[in-house]
GROMACS .gro file of C-alpha atoms in nm:
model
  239
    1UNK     CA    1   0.786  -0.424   1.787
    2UNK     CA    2   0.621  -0.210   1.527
    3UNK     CA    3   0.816   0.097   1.576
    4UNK     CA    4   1.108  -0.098   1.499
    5UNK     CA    5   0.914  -0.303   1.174
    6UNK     CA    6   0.845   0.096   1.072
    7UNK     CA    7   1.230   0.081   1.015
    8UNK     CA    8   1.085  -0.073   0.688
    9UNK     CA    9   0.972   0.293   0.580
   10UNK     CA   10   1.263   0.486   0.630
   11UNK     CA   11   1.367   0.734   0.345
   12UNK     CA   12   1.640   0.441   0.282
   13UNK     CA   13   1.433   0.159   0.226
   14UNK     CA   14   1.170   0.412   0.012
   15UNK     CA   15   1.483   0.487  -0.261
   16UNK     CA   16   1.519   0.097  -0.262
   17UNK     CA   17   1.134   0.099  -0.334
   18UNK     CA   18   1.151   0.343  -0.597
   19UNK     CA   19   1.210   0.182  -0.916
   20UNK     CA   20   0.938  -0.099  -0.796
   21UNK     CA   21   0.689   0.177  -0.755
   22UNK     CA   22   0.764   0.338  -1.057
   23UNK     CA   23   0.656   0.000  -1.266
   24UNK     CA   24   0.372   0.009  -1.101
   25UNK     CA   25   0.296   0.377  -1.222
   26UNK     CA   26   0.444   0.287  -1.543
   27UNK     CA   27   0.141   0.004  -1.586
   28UNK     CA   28  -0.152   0.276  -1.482
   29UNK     CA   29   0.024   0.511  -1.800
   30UNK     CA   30  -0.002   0.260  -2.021
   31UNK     CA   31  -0.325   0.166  -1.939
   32UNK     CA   32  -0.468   0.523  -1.946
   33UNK     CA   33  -0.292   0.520  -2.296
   34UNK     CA   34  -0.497   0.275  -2.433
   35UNK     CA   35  -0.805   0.463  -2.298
   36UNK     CA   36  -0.728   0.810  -2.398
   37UNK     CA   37  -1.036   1.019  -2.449
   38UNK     CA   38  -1.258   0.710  -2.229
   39UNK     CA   39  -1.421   0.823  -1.905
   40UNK     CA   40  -1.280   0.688  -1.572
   41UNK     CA   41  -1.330   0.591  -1.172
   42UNK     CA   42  -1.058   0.788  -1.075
   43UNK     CA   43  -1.123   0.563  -0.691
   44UNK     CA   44  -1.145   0.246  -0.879
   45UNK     CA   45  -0.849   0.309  -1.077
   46UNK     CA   46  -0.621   0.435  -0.802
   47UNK     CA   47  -0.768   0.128  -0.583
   48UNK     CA   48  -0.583  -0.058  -0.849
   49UNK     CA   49  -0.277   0.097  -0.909
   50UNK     CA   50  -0.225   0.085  -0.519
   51UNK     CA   51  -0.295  -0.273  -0.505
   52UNK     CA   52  -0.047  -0.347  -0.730
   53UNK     CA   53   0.220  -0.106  -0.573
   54UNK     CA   54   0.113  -0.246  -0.202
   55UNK     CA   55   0.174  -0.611  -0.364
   56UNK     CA   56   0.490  -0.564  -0.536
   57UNK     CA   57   0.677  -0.357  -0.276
   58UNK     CA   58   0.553  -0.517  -0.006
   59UNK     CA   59   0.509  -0.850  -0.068
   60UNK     CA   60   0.724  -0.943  -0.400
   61UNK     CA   61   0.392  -1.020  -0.594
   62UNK     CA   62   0.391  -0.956  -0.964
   63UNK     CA   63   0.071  -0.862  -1.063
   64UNK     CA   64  -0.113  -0.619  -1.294
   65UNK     CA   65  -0.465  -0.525  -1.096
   66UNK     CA   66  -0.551  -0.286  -1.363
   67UNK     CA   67  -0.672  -0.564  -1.609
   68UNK     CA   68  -0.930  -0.817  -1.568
   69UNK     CA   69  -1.029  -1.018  -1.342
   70UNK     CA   70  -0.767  -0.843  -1.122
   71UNK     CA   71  -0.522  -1.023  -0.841
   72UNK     CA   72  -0.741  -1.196  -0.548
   73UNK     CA   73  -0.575  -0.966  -0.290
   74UNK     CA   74  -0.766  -0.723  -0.433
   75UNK     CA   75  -1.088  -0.848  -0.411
   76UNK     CA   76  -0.956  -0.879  -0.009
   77UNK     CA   77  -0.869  -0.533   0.013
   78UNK     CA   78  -1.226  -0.404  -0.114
   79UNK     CA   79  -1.389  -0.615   0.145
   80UNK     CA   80  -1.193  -0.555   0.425
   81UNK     CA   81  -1.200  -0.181   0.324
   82UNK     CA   82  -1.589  -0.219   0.229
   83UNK     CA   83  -1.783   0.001   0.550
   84UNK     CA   84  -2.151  -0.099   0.516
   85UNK     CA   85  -2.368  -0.079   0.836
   86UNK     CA   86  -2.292  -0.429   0.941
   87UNK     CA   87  -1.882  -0.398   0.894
   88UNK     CA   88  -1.935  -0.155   1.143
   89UNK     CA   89  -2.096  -0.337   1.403
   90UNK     CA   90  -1.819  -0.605   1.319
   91UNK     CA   91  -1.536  -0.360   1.384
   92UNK     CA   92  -1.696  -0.213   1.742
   93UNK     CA   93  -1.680  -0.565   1.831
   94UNK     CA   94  -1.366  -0.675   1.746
   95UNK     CA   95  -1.268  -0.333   1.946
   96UNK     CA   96  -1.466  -0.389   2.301
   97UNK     CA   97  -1.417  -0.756   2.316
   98UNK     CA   98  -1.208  -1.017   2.176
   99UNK     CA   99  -1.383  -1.285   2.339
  100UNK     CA  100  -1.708  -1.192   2.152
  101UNK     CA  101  -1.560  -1.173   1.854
  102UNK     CA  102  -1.416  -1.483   1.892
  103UNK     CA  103  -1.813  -1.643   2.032
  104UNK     CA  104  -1.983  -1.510   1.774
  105UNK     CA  105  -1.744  -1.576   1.532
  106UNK     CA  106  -1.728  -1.247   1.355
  107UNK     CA  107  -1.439  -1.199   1.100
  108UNK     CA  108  -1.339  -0.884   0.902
  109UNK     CA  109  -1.303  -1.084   0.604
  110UNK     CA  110  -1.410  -1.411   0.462
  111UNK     CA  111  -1.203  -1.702   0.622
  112UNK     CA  112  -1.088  -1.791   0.254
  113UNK     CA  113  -0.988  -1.506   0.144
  114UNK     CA  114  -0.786  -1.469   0.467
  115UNK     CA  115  -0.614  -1.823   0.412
  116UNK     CA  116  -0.538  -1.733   0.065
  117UNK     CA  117  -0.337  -1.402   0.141
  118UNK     CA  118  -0.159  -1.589   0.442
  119UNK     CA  119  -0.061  -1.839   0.153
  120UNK     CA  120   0.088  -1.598  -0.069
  121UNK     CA  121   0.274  -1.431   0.201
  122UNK     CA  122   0.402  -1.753   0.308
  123UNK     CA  123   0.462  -1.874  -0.042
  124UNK     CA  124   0.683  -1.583  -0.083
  125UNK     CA  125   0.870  -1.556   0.218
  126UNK     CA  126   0.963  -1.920   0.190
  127UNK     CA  127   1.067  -1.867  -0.214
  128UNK     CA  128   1.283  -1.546  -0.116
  129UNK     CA  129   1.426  -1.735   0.160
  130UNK     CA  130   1.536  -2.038  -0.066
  131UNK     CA  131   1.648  -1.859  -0.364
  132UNK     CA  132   1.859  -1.579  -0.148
  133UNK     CA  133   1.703  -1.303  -0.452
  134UNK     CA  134   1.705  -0.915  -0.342
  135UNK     CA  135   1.425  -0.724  -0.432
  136UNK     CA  136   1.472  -0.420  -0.119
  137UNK     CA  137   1.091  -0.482  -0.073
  138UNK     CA  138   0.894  -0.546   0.281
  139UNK     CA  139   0.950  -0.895   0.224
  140UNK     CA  140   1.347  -0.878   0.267
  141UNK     CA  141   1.269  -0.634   0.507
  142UNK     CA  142   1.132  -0.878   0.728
  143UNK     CA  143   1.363  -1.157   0.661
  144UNK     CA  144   1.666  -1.003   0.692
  145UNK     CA  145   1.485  -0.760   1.023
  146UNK     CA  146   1.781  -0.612   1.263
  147UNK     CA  147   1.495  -0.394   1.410
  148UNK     CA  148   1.682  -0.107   1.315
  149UNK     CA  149   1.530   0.254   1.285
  150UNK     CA  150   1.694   0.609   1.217
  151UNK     CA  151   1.615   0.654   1.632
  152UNK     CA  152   1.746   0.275   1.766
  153UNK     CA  153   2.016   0.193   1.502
  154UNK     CA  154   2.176  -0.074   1.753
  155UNK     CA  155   1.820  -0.250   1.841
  156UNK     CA  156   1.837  -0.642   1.842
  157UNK     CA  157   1.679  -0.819   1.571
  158UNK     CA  158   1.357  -0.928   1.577
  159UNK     CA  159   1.296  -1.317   1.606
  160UNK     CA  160   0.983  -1.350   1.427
  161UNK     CA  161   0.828  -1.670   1.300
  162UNK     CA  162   0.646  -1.754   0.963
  163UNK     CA  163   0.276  -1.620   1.113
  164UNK     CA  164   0.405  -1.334   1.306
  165UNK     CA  165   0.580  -1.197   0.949
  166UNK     CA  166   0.302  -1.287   0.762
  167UNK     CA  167   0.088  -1.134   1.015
  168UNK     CA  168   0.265  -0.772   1.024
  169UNK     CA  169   0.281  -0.761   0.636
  170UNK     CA  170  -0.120  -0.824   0.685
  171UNK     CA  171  -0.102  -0.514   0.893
  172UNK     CA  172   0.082  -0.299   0.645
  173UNK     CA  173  -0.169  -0.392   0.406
  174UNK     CA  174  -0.503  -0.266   0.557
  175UNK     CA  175  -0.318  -0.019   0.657
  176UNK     CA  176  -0.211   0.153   0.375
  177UNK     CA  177  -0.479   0.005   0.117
  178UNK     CA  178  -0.753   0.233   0.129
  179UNK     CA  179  -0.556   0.558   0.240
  180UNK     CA  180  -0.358   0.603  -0.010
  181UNK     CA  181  -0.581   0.539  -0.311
  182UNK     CA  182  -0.907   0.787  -0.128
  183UNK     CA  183  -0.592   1.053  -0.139
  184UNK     CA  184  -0.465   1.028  -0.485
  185UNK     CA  185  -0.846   0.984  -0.606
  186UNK     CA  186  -0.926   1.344  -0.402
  187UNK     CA  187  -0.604   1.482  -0.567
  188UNK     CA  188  -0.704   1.377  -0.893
  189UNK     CA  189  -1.045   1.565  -0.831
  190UNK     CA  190  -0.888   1.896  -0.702
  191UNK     CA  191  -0.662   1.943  -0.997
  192UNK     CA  192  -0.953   1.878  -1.267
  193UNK     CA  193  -1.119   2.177  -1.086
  194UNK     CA  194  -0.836   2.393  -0.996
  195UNK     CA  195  -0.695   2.419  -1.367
  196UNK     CA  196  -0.439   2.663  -1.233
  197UNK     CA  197  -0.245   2.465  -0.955
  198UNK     CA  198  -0.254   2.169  -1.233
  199UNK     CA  199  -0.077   2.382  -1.470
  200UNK     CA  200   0.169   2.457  -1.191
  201UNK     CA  201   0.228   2.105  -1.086
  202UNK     CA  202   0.238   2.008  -1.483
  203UNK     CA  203   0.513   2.262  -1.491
  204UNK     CA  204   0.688   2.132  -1.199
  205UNK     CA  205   0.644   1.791  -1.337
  206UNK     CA  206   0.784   1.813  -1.647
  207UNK     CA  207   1.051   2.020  -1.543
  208UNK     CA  208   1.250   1.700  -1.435
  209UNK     CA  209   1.405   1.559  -1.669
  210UNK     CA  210   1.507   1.200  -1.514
  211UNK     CA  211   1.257   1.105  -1.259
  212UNK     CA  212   1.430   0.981  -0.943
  213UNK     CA  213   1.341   0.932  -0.543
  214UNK     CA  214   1.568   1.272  -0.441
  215UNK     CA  215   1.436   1.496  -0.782
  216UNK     CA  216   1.044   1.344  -0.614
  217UNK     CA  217   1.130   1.433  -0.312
  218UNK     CA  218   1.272   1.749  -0.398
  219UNK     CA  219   0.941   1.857  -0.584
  220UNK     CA  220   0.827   2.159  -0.300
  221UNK     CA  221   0.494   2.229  -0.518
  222UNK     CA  222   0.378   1.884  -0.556
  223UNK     CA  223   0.478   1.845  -0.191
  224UNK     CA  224   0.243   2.164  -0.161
  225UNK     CA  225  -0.066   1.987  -0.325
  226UNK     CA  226  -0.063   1.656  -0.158
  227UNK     CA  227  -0.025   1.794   0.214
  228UNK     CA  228  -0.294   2.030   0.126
  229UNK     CA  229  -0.525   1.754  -0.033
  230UNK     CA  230  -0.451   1.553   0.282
  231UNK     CA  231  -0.538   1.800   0.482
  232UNK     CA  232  -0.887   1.861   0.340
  233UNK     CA  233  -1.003   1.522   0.223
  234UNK     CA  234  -0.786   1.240   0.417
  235UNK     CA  235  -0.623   1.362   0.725
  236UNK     CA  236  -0.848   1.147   0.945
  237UNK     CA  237  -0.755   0.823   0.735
  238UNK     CA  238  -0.362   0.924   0.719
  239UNK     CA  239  -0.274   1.033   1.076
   0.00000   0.00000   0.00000
């Protein structure tokens, strides 16, 4: 079943993606704008800006992280993605025996916080659903599922009930939560120290004049950087 949810990530459904991406990024300028000279958490900061892309491409949420107090989803994602000594033992439980998990009653995150994300998922899967609006984000994805990838184009669809949707978007969400915001933190890090390859990518950068999916994707330098900061910093977490 997931390989054919991963249909969802196709370079098809990315382009549809785009644009809601690109508000996100558009929020994180304009809040570095304001700031300008002011020192930053680079991990903090991209924690943010990927909550709010995870939220509104995934899940149809509009929300703005980067200001305060910031969406409850986030507060979620830090705990779930929070690895003390005793989230540890809580994970090697969960992963040698369900039935002591379930005995002892050990969760990954707090039972309210859970209910409150399966609520919002919900809320927005039954709103999309009644108002028929396109946004090409996870959430149509799911509801409008033929199971179809670039290897199975004629798979059946996916019958899926109201959990089970809700549950796989929960999926996508730890999934992709604390990955993405360790890379572009380490990224962030290498180019402040590596002056050079910044000036590169600037160059590369700003040699595009209309920002798109295919002139991103098309970017072989910046393609460069991030496989090699992946490489070194967050293979591990990515693979």
């Amino acid at each position: 079943m997931r390989k054919r949810l991963n249909g969802g990530f196709t370079p098809n459904k990315m382009k549809d993606m785009f644009g809601i991406i690109n508000e996100s990024v558009d929020t994180l300028v304009e809040y570095l704008s304001e700031r300008e000279g002011a020192g930053v958490d680079s991990r903090e900061l991209f924690t943010r800006l990927n909550c709010n892309v995870i939220l509104n491409t995934m899940f149809g949420i509009e929300c703005n992280c980067l200001k305060e107090p910031p969406h409850k989803l986030f507060s979620m994602g830090n705990e779930i993605n929070d690895y003390s000594s005793w989230k540890f033992v809580r994970i090697f439980a969960t992963t040698i025996s369900m039935t002591l998990t379930k005995l002892l009653d050990i969760n990954l995150v707090r039972g309210e916080l859970f209910v409150h994300f399966m609520q919002a998922i919900k809320g927005s899967l039954r709103e999309r659903e009644r108002n028929k609006t396109f946004r090409g984000d996870m959430v149509d994805f799911m509801l409008d599922n033929k199971g179809e990838t670039d290897d199975e184009p004629s798979a059946k669809k996916i019958n899926l009930n109201e959990d089970e949707k809700a549950m796989q978007l929960f999926g996508f969400f730890i999934g992709g939560y604390d990955a993405i915001s360790a890379l572009l933190a380490y990224s962030s890090y290498e180019l402040a120290v590596n002056p050079d390859i910044q000036r590169r990518l600037r160059e590369e950068v700003e040699g595009v004049t209309h920002l798109t999916y295919e002139s991103l994707m098309n970017m072989k330098y910046l393609d460069m950087v991030v496989s090699g900061d992946t490489a070194l910093h967050c293979g591990p977490l990515l693979n």
